[in-house]
Amino acid sequence: MTLRQSALLINVIGALGESQLTLPEKTLGLITHGDRIVPVPAPETVVIDQRRRFTLLFGVGRIWTEPGDRGQSRALLPVSIVDSKFGAVRNGLASFLYGNGKPVSNMILQFSQETAAEREADIWGTLSTEFIPGKVEGAQSRIAAYEDRMSSAPQYKDWADLAARFGVDAVSGFNGPLGSKGAVSVSGLIVDETVYLSGCNTRHGLYPFCRQMRHGISSMTPSFLAFVAVSHLAHRIGHDILVMTIGDLVPELANHPQWRRTRILDMINMASGLGEIAPERTVNFVAADSDPSAQAIRAARTVDEKLAVAKQFPYYPWAPGTVFRFRTSDSFVLSLALDRLVKLKDGAGASLRWILQDRLFKAIGIARLQMQMTVGDTAEHRVPDLGNGLYPTTGELVRLILVLRHSTGGKTLTGLSRDMVTDALDTQGDKGLPTGVSYPNGAGRYALGFWRTPIKMAGDCIQNIPSAQGRGGSVVSFMPYSITGFRIADGAPADPATRDSTDIRRIGDAVRGFCGEPRE
């Protein structure tokens, strides 16, 4: 099926009038499997980069018939628009009629949900289609892979089942202040291997494909992509890679006074020593993603353009690894260094993206984890944005959480470094560098891609909870005793309530009890 270039209507929430969004032409295969319809996009159409701003992504949909369809089948698929400029994702539905010897209808699209803080909009329209019936290459293997993913999926239950198990009062208010503002896309509590899911909200009702709702997780990306990538390569190659420097792996930066001594470990600890904002030591939190060098490397498109910027990066007077500065814009250099490491190990044609996809993500049931890439003509000339460009579905985020959880045990081989993951998710001790963020029970720290928050639990003990945190109130908290809470949201970034995830940890504590022996 070819979807012709067409303009959709946009109604920005709170604004008068409508504007238009133009989508590029797209071709995809479609495989029917029982009452499911499985999309097979052409590979070159699903690279998310700045070459074209909007990317259309389809998920597995459903097929059924209705009396008014005159013998045709009705297909409904989850569909997302990824905006590479702002890192926003808009979720919607795509529907069309086909079969019974009649032409395929146009495709109707409707979007009424997003992770796009302060850019809420309803979008709708019709795409003209051209359909060529026939066999889709590799259809049987793709269906088999889909069945494998379904059979390996964790157990999902409704939030009401958690309330019935532990009491309504114990689990109420999970979304915290954000919930009353309607900014939460989806949230849930993972207890051992069971996922209690809440939400999947749109402005016009519940989303019918909750596990396939896609999200822009912004600055949670370092936890779920950068740390995971380093942990996988440490498992595969050896932990010595952590002390390799950028100068070792990227010769173009070997003469830079700071890059040449910045280690891989410093990069995932947000302690590269690069930057120019607030060039003095301070006890306060400093976000360095807004300085001119950070903005310049984000605006550059190709590897060569970004490297030219990185060669001129200003740096602080302190040594790498000594001071925390939140700066996701350094992630390109980390990605390039890891990509060069992969090429040294597997040959010039290898790439970081496909090593992760083929040897890690596919093994944990993720068909293709969508991420922002640099602009390049071939896979080996593109590297992913490890700091701010990951777009998982709800189900994919859960699988990433669980592979981290499984990596701390002694039995399951996950493809990640058990020592690194165990260290990162440990809730004891004051490990990591101070972030400058203060809490009622102590100073916040950052270690191995995770924020560490000291929390006083109901039993009067202090636990240092590692979390991934994203713009708009998105958070994943790795609590003791295999309890993980997650919330994907797009609340107002300037509102302090947006960052409040106290209730997630409170309910986790109520479910299992984090002081002393855990409750069953």
Coordinates of C-alpha atoms in Angstrom, one line a residue:
M1 CA 0.0 0.0 0.0
T2 CA 1.3 3.4 -1.0
L3 CA 0.1 6.4 1.0
R4 CA 0.3 9.5 -1.1
Q5 CA 1.7 12.8 0.2
S6 CA -1.2 14.7 1.8
A7 CA -2.0 17.5 4.2
L8 CA -3.7 16.8 7.5
L9 CA -5.6 19.4 9.5
I10 CA -4.3 20.6 12.8
N11 CA -6.3 22.2 15.6
V12 CA -3.9 23.4 18.3
I13 CA -5.7 23.0 21.7
G14 CA -6.7 26.5 23.0
A15 CA -6.1 28.2 19.6
L16 CA -8.5 29.5 17.1
G17 CA -8.5 28.2 13.5
E18 CA -6.7 25.3 11.8
S19 CA -3.4 24.8 10.1
Q20 CA -1.9 21.9 8.0
L21 CA 0.7 19.2 8.4
T22 CA 2.1 17.6 5.3
L23 CA 3.2 14.0 5.5
P24 CA 5.6 12.5 2.9
E25 CA 4.6 9.6 0.7
K26 CA 5.0 6.3 2.4
T27 CA 4.9 2.6 1.2
L28 CA 4.3 -0.4 3.5
G29 CA 3.4 -4.0 3.2
L30 CA 0.4 -5.4 5.1
I31 CA 0.1 -9.0 6.3
T32 CA -3.3 -10.4 7.5
H33 CA -3.0 -12.9 10.3
G34 CA -6.3 -14.1 11.8
D35 CA -8.0 -10.9 13.0
R36 CA -4.7 -9.1 13.1
I37 CA -3.1 -6.9 10.4
V38 CA 0.7 -6.6 10.6
P39 CA 2.4 -3.7 8.9
V40 CA 5.8 -4.2 7.2
P41 CA 7.3 -0.8 6.4
A42 CA 10.0 -0.4 3.8
P43 CA 13.3 0.0 5.8
E44 CA 14.2 3.3 4.2
T45 CA 11.0 4.9 5.3
V46 CA 11.4 4.5 9.1
V47 CA 14.7 6.3 9.7
I48 CA 14.0 9.1 12.1
D49 CA 16.3 12.0 11.4
Q50 CA 16.3 15.7 10.4
R51 CA 16.2 15.0 6.7
R52 CA 12.4 15.0 6.9
R53 CA 10.7 16.3 10.0
F54 CA 7.8 13.9 10.3
T55 CA 7.9 10.1 10.4
L56 CA 4.7 7.9 10.2
L57 CA 4.9 4.7 12.2
F58 CA 2.2 1.9 12.2
G59 CA 1.6 -0.8 14.7
V60 CA -0.2 -4.2 14.6
G61 CA -4.0 -3.6 14.1
R62 CA -7.3 -5.4 14.1
I63 CA -9.6 -6.6 11.3
W64 CA -13.4 -7.0 11.5
T65 CA -16.5 -6.6 9.4
E66 CA -19.6 -4.4 9.9
P67 CA -23.0 -4.7 8.1
G68 CA -22.6 -1.4 6.3
D69 CA -19.2 -2.3 4.8
R70 CA -20.8 -4.2 1.8
G71 CA -18.7 -7.3 2.3
Q72 CA -15.4 -5.5 2.7
S73 CA -13.1 -5.9 5.8
R74 CA -12.4 -3.0 8.0
A75 CA -8.8 -2.5 9.3
L76 CA -7.9 -0.3 12.3
L77 CA -4.2 0.3 13.1
P78 CA -2.4 2.3 15.8
V79 CA -0.3 5.0 14.1
S80 CA 2.1 7.6 15.4
I81 CA 3.7 10.7 14.0
V82 CA 7.2 11.4 15.3
D83 CA 8.4 15.0 15.1
S84 CA 12.2 14.9 14.8
K85 CA 12.5 18.7 15.4
F86 CA 10.9 18.7 18.9
G87 CA 11.1 15.0 19.8
A88 CA 7.3 14.9 20.1
V89 CA 5.1 11.8 19.4
R90 CA 1.4 12.0 18.5
N91 CA -0.7 8.8 18.7
G92 CA -3.7 8.1 16.7
L93 CA -5.7 5.6 14.6
A94 CA -5.7 4.7 10.9
S95 CA -8.7 3.0 9.3
F96 CA -9.5 1.8 5.8
L97 CA -11.7 -0.8 4.0
Y98 CA -10.5 -3.5 1.6
G99 CA -11.3 -6.8 0.0
N100 CA -14.4 -8.4 -1.7
G101 CA -13.1 -7.4 -5.1
K102 CA -13.5 -3.7 -4.5
P103 CA -10.8 -1.0 -4.5
V104 CA -9.2 -0.2 -1.2
S105 CA -10.6 2.9 0.4
N106 CA -8.7 6.0 1.3
M107 CA -7.1 5.9 4.8
I108 CA -8.6 8.0 7.5
L109 CA -6.3 9.2 10.2
Q110 CA -7.1 10.8 13.6
F111 CA -4.6 11.9 16.3
S112 CA -5.8 13.1 19.7
Q113 CA -2.9 12.2 22.1
E114 CA 0.7 13.2 22.4
T115 CA 3.9 13.4 24.5
A116 CA 4.6 17.0 23.4
A117 CA 4.5 19.3 26.4
E118 CA 2.8 22.6 25.6
R119 CA 2.2 21.5 22.0
E120 CA -1.1 19.7 22.3
A121 CA -3.1 19.4 19.1
D122 CA -5.8 17.3 17.4
I123 CA -4.9 16.2 13.9
W124 CA -7.1 14.4 11.3
G125 CA -7.4 13.9 7.6
T126 CA -7.5 11.4 4.7
L127 CA -4.7 9.9 2.7
S128 CA -5.2 8.6 -0.8
T129 CA -4.0 5.0 -1.3
E130 CA -2.7 2.8 -4.0
F131 CA -2.9 -0.9 -3.3
I132 CA -1.1 -3.7 -5.1
P133 CA -2.3 -7.2 -3.9
G134 CA 0.3 -10.0 -3.7
K135 CA 2.6 -11.7 -1.4
V136 CA 4.8 -9.8 1.1
E137 CA 8.4 -11.0 1.1
G138 CA 9.3 -12.8 4.3
A139 CA 5.7 -12.8 5.6
Q140 CA 5.9 -16.2 7.4
S141 CA 9.0 -15.2 9.3
R142 CA 7.5 -11.9 10.3
I143 CA 4.3 -13.6 11.5
A144 CA 6.5 -16.1 13.5
A145 CA 8.4 -13.3 15.0
Y146 CA 5.1 -11.5 16.0
E147 CA 3.8 -14.7 17.6
D148 CA 7.1 -15.1 19.5
R149 CA 6.8 -11.5 20.8
M150 CA 3.2 -12.2 21.9
S151 CA 4.2 -15.4 23.7
S152 CA 7.1 -13.8 25.5
A153 CA 5.1 -10.7 26.6
P154 CA 4.8 -10.2 30.4
Q155 CA 1.4 -10.5 32.1
Y156 CA -0.7 -7.4 32.0
K157 CA -3.5 -6.6 34.4
D158 CA -5.7 -3.6 34.9
W159 CA -5.1 -1.1 37.7
A160 CA -8.3 -2.3 39.3
D161 CA -6.7 -5.7 39.8
L162 CA -4.0 -4.0 41.9
A163 CA -6.6 -2.1 43.9
A164 CA -8.5 -5.3 44.6
R165 CA -5.2 -7.0 45.7
F166 CA -3.9 -4.3 48.0
G167 CA -6.8 -2.0 48.7
V168 CA -8.2 1.1 46.9
D169 CA -6.7 3.5 49.4
A170 CA -3.3 2.0 49.3
V171 CA -2.9 2.5 45.5
S172 CA -4.9 5.7 45.0
G173 CA -3.2 8.8 43.6
F174 CA -0.5 7.0 41.7
N175 CA -0.2 9.7 39.0
G176 CA 0.3 12.4 41.6
P177 CA -0.4 16.1 40.9
L178 CA -0.1 15.4 37.1
G179 CA -3.2 13.1 37.1
S180 CA -5.6 15.9 37.9
K181 CA -4.3 17.9 34.9
G182 CA -4.8 15.1 32.4
A183 CA -1.2 15.1 31.3
V184 CA -0.5 11.4 31.9
S185 CA -0.4 9.3 28.8
V186 CA 0.1 5.9 30.6
S187 CA 1.4 4.8 34.0
G188 CA 1.8 1.5 35.8
L189 CA 3.4 -0.5 38.6
I190 CA 5.4 -3.6 37.8
V191 CA 5.3 -6.1 40.6
D192 CA 7.8 -8.9 39.9
E193 CA 6.7 -10.0 36.4
T194 CA 3.2 -8.5 36.4
V195 CA 2.4 -5.2 34.9
Y196 CA -0.6 -3.3 36.4
L197 CA -1.5 -0.7 33.7
S198 CA -3.4 2.6 34.1
G199 CA -4.3 5.2 31.6
C200 CA -3.6 5.1 27.8
N201 CA -5.7 8.3 27.7
T202 CA -6.6 10.4 24.8
R203 CA -8.7 13.5 24.7
H204 CA -11.6 11.4 23.2
G205 CA -11.4 8.2 25.3
L206 CA -9.1 5.4 26.0
Y207 CA -6.6 4.3 23.4
P208 CA -7.6 0.9 22.1
F209 CA -3.9 -0.2 21.5
C210 CA -2.5 0.7 24.9
R211 CA 0.7 -1.4 24.7
Q212 CA 1.4 0.0 21.2
M213 CA 1.0 3.7 22.3
R214 CA 4.3 5.3 21.4
H215 CA 6.1 7.9 23.5
G216 CA 8.8 10.5 23.3
I217 CA 10.7 9.9 26.5
S218 CA 13.2 12.8 26.0
S219 CA 15.9 12.9 28.7
M220 CA 15.0 9.4 30.0
T221 CA 16.9 8.2 26.9
P222 CA 20.3 8.2 28.7
S223 CA 19.0 5.6 31.1
F224 CA 17.3 3.3 28.5
L225 CA 19.6 3.8 25.6
A226 CA 23.0 5.2 26.6
F227 CA 23.4 3.1 29.7
V228 CA 21.9 0.0 28.0
A229 CA 24.3 0.4 25.1
V230 CA 27.4 0.7 27.3
S231 CA 26.2 -2.2 29.5
H232 CA 25.7 -4.4 26.5
L233 CA 29.1 -3.6 25.0
A234 CA 30.8 -4.1 28.5
H235 CA 29.1 -7.5 28.7
R236 CA 30.2 -8.4 25.2
I237 CA 33.7 -6.9 25.0
G238 CA 34.7 -6.4 28.6
H239 CA 34.5 -3.9 31.4
D240 CA 37.8 -2.3 30.3
I241 CA 35.8 -0.3 27.8
L242 CA 34.5 1.9 30.7
V243 CA 38.0 3.4 31.1
M244 CA 38.6 3.9 27.4
T245 CA 38.7 7.6 26.5
I246 CA 37.0 9.5 23.7
G247 CA 40.5 10.2 22.3
D248 CA 41.2 6.4 22.2
L249 CA 38.1 5.8 20.1
V250 CA 37.5 9.0 18.1
P251 CA 41.0 10.1 16.7
E252 CA 39.4 13.3 15.3
L253 CA 39.0 14.4 19.0
A254 CA 42.3 13.1 20.3
N255 CA 43.9 16.6 20.3
H256 CA 41.1 18.2 22.3
P257 CA 42.3 19.0 25.8
Q258 CA 39.2 17.5 27.5
W259 CA 37.9 14.9 25.0
R260 CA 41.2 13.1 25.0
R261 CA 40.9 12.3 28.7
T262 CA 37.1 11.9 29.1
R263 CA 36.2 8.2 29.7
I264 CA 33.1 6.3 28.6
L265 CA 32.3 6.0 32.3
D266 CA 32.4 9.8 32.7
M267 CA 30.0 10.2 29.8
I268 CA 27.3 8.0 31.3
N269 CA 27.8 9.7 34.7
M270 CA 27.1 13.1 33.0
A271 CA 30.5 14.3 34.1
S272 CA 32.3 14.9 30.8
G273 CA 33.8 18.2 31.9
L274 CA 32.6 19.8 28.7
G275 CA 30.4 22.9 28.5
E276 CA 30.5 26.6 29.0
I277 CA 27.5 27.6 31.2
A278 CA 28.3 28.5 34.8
P279 CA 32.0 27.9 34.5
E280 CA 32.6 27.7 38.3
R281 CA 31.9 24.9 40.8
T282 CA 28.5 25.3 42.5
V283 CA 26.4 23.3 44.9
N284 CA 23.3 24.1 42.8
F285 CA 21.8 22.1 39.9
V286 CA 23.1 23.2 36.5
A287 CA 21.4 22.2 33.2
A288 CA 24.0 22.7 30.5
D289 CA 21.9 21.8 27.4
S290 CA 21.1 25.4 26.7
D291 CA 24.6 26.7 26.2
P292 CA 25.7 27.7 22.6
S293 CA 27.9 24.6 22.0
A294 CA 25.1 22.3 23.1
Q295 CA 22.6 24.1 20.7
A296 CA 25.2 24.0 17.9
I297 CA 25.8 20.2 18.0
R298 CA 22.0 19.6 18.2
A299 CA 21.5 21.8 15.1
A300 CA 24.2 19.9 13.1
R301 CA 22.8 17.0 11.0
T302 CA 25.5 14.6 9.8
V303 CA 28.3 12.9 11.7
D304 CA 30.9 15.2 10.1
E305 CA 29.0 18.3 10.9
K306 CA 28.6 17.3 14.5
L307 CA 32.2 16.3 14.8
A308 CA 33.2 19.7 13.6
V309 CA 31.2 21.2 16.4
A310 CA 32.6 18.8 19.0
K311 CA 36.2 19.7 18.1
Q312 CA 35.5 23.2 19.3
F313 CA 33.7 22.3 22.5
P314 CA 34.6 24.6 25.4
Y315 CA 35.5 22.8 28.6
Y316 CA 35.6 23.4 32.4
P317 CA 38.7 23.8 34.5
W318 CA 38.0 20.6 36.4
A319 CA 38.9 17.0 35.4
P320 CA 36.3 14.7 33.7
G321 CA 34.5 12.5 36.2
T322 CA 34.5 15.0 39.1
V323 CA 31.5 17.3 38.6
F324 CA 28.0 16.5 37.4
R325 CA 26.4 18.7 34.8
F326 CA 23.2 17.6 33.1
R327 CA 24.1 17.7 29.4
T328 CA 22.5 15.3 27.0
S329 CA 24.1 17.1 24.1
D330 CA 27.4 15.2 24.8
S331 CA 25.6 12.0 23.8
F332 CA 26.6 12.3 20.1
V333 CA 30.2 11.9 21.0
L334 CA 29.4 8.9 23.2
S335 CA 27.4 7.3 20.4
L336 CA 30.2 7.9 17.9
A337 CA 32.8 6.4 20.3
L338 CA 30.6 3.3 20.8
D339 CA 30.0 3.0 17.1
R340 CA 33.7 3.2 16.4
L341 CA 34.2 0.5 19.1
V342 CA 31.6 -1.7 17.4
K343 CA 33.4 -1.3 14.1
L344 CA 36.7 -2.3 15.6
K345 CA 35.1 -5.4 17.0
D346 CA 32.8 -6.4 14.1
G347 CA 34.2 -4.7 11.0
A348 CA 33.7 -1.4 9.2
G349 CA 30.2 -2.4 8.0
A350 CA 28.9 -2.8 11.5
S351 CA 27.0 -0.1 13.4
L352 CA 26.0 0.5 17.0
R353 CA 22.3 0.8 16.0
W354 CA 22.1 -2.6 14.4
I355 CA 24.3 -4.4 16.9
L356 CA 21.9 -3.3 19.6
Q357 CA 18.9 -4.2 17.5
D358 CA 20.0 -7.6 16.3
R359 CA 21.8 -8.8 19.4
L360 CA 19.9 -7.2 22.2
F361 CA 16.5 -5.7 21.5
K362 CA 15.3 -8.5 19.2
A363 CA 16.2 -11.0 21.9
I364 CA 14.0 -9.3 24.4
G365 CA 11.0 -9.1 22.1
I366 CA 11.4 -5.6 20.5
A367 CA 11.0 -5.9 16.7
R368 CA 12.6 -2.5 16.1
L369 CA 13.3 0.1 18.7
Q370 CA 12.8 3.5 17.1
M371 CA 15.4 6.2 17.8
Q372 CA 16.6 9.4 16.4
M373 CA 19.6 9.1 14.1
T374 CA 22.1 11.5 12.5
V375 CA 21.6 12.1 8.8
G376 CA 23.5 9.7 6.6
D377 CA 23.0 7.8 3.4
T378 CA 23.7 4.3 4.8
A379 CA 23.4 2.6 8.2
E380 CA 27.1 2.6 8.8
H381 CA 27.1 6.4 8.4
R382 CA 24.4 7.1 11.0
V383 CA 24.6 7.0 14.8
P384 CA 21.8 7.2 17.2
D385 CA 21.0 10.0 19.6
L386 CA 21.8 8.3 23.0
G387 CA 20.7 11.3 25.0
N388 CA 17.4 12.5 23.8
G389 CA 15.9 10.5 20.9
L390 CA 14.2 7.3 22.0
Y391 CA 10.6 6.6 21.0
P392 CA 9.4 3.3 22.6
T393 CA 5.9 2.0 22.8
T394 CA 4.4 1.2 26.2
G395 CA 5.1 -2.5 25.7
E396 CA 8.7 -1.8 24.6
L397 CA 9.4 0.4 27.6
V398 CA 8.1 -2.4 29.9
R399 CA 10.5 -4.9 28.1
L400 CA 13.4 -2.5 28.6
I401 CA 12.5 -2.2 32.3
L402 CA 12.3 -5.9 32.7
V403 CA 15.6 -6.7 31.0
L404 CA 17.3 -4.3 33.5
R405 CA 15.5 -6.1 36.3
H406 CA 16.4 -9.5 35.0
S407 CA 20.1 -8.5 34.7
T408 CA 20.4 -8.1 38.5
G409 CA 19.6 -11.7 39.1
G410 CA 21.9 -14.7 39.0
K411 CA 20.2 -16.9 36.5
T412 CA 19.0 -15.1 33.4
L413 CA 21.4 -14.2 30.6
T414 CA 20.2 -10.8 29.3
G415 CA 23.0 -9.5 27.2
L416 CA 23.8 -6.7 29.7
S417 CA 26.6 -6.5 32.3
R418 CA 25.1 -7.9 35.5
D419 CA 27.7 -6.0 37.6
M420 CA 26.9 -2.7 35.9
V421 CA 23.1 -3.1 36.2
T422 CA 23.3 -4.3 39.8
D423 CA 25.4 -1.3 40.7
A424 CA 23.1 1.2 38.8
L425 CA 19.8 -0.1 40.4
D426 CA 21.2 -0.6 43.9
T427 CA 19.1 1.4 46.4
Q428 CA 21.8 1.5 49.2
G429 CA 24.5 4.1 49.7
D430 CA 25.4 7.6 48.5
K431 CA 27.0 6.5 45.2
G432 CA 27.3 8.9 42.3
L433 CA 28.0 12.6 42.0
P434 CA 25.9 15.3 43.7
T435 CA 23.4 16.8 41.3
G436 CA 22.7 20.0 43.3
V437 CA 19.1 18.9 43.8
S438 CA 18.1 18.7 47.5
Y439 CA 15.4 16.6 49.0
P440 CA 14.0 16.4 52.6
N441 CA 16.1 13.4 53.3
G442 CA 19.4 14.4 51.7
A443 CA 21.1 15.4 48.5
G444 CA 20.3 13.9 45.1
R445 CA 23.0 12.1 43.2
Y446 CA 23.5 10.8 39.6
A447 CA 25.2 7.5 38.8
L448 CA 25.4 5.4 35.6
G449 CA 22.6 7.2 33.8
F450 CA 20.1 7.2 36.8
W451 CA 19.0 9.9 39.2
R452 CA 19.3 8.8 42.8
T453 CA 16.8 10.2 45.3
P454 CA 17.0 9.6 49.1
I455 CA 13.5 8.7 50.3
K456 CA 12.3 8.0 53.8
M457 CA 9.9 5.0 53.7
A458 CA 6.9 4.2 55.9
G459 CA 9.1 1.9 58.0
D460 CA 11.5 4.8 58.8
C461 CA 14.4 3.6 56.7
I462 CA 16.1 5.6 53.9
Q463 CA 16.3 4.1 50.4
N464 CA 18.2 5.8 47.5
I465 CA 15.8 5.2 44.6
P466 CA 17.4 5.2 41.1
S467 CA 15.1 6.7 38.5
A468 CA 15.0 7.7 34.9
Q469 CA 13.5 11.2 34.5
G470 CA 12.1 13.0 31.5
R471 CA 10.8 16.4 30.6
G472 CA 7.1 16.8 31.4
G473 CA 7.0 14.5 34.4
S474 CA 7.9 11.2 32.8
V475 CA 9.6 8.9 35.3
V476 CA 10.6 5.3 35.9
S477 CA 11.5 4.5 39.5
F478 CA 13.4 1.3 40.2
M479 CA 12.3 0.5 43.8
P480 CA 13.5 -2.3 46.1
Y481 CA 12.2 -5.9 45.9
S482 CA 11.5 -5.9 42.2
I483 CA 8.9 -3.1 42.2
T484 CA 9.1 -0.6 39.4
G485 CA 6.7 2.4 38.8
F486 CA 6.5 4.3 35.6
R487 CA 4.6 7.3 34.3
I488 CA 4.8 8.9 30.8
A489 CA 3.5 12.4 30.9
D490 CA 3.8 15.9 29.3
G491 CA 2.9 18.3 32.1
A492 CA 4.1 21.9 32.1
P493 CA 7.9 21.8 32.5
A494 CA 8.0 25.0 34.6
D495 CA 5.5 23.7 37.2
P496 CA 7.4 22.0 40.1
A497 CA 4.4 19.6 40.5
T498 CA 5.4 18.2 37.1
R499 CA 8.5 16.6 38.6
D500 CA 6.8 15.2 41.7
S501 CA 6.9 11.4 41.7
T502 CA 6.4 11.0 45.5
D503 CA 3.2 9.0 45.1
I504 CA 4.7 6.4 42.8
R505 CA 7.3 5.5 45.5
R506 CA 4.7 5.8 48.3
I507 CA 2.4 3.2 46.6
G508 CA 5.4 1.0 45.8
D509 CA 6.2 1.0 49.5
A510 CA 2.6 0.3 50.4
V511 CA 2.5 -2.7 48.1
R512 CA 5.6 -4.4 49.3
G513 CA 7.1 -2.5 52.2
F514 CA 10.7 -1.4 51.6
C515 CA 12.0 -1.5 55.2
G516 CA 12.8 -5.0 56.5
E517 CA 11.4 -8.2 54.9
P518 CA 9.2 -7.6 51.9
R519 CA 5.5 -8.3 52.0
E520 CA 4.2 -10.9 49.5

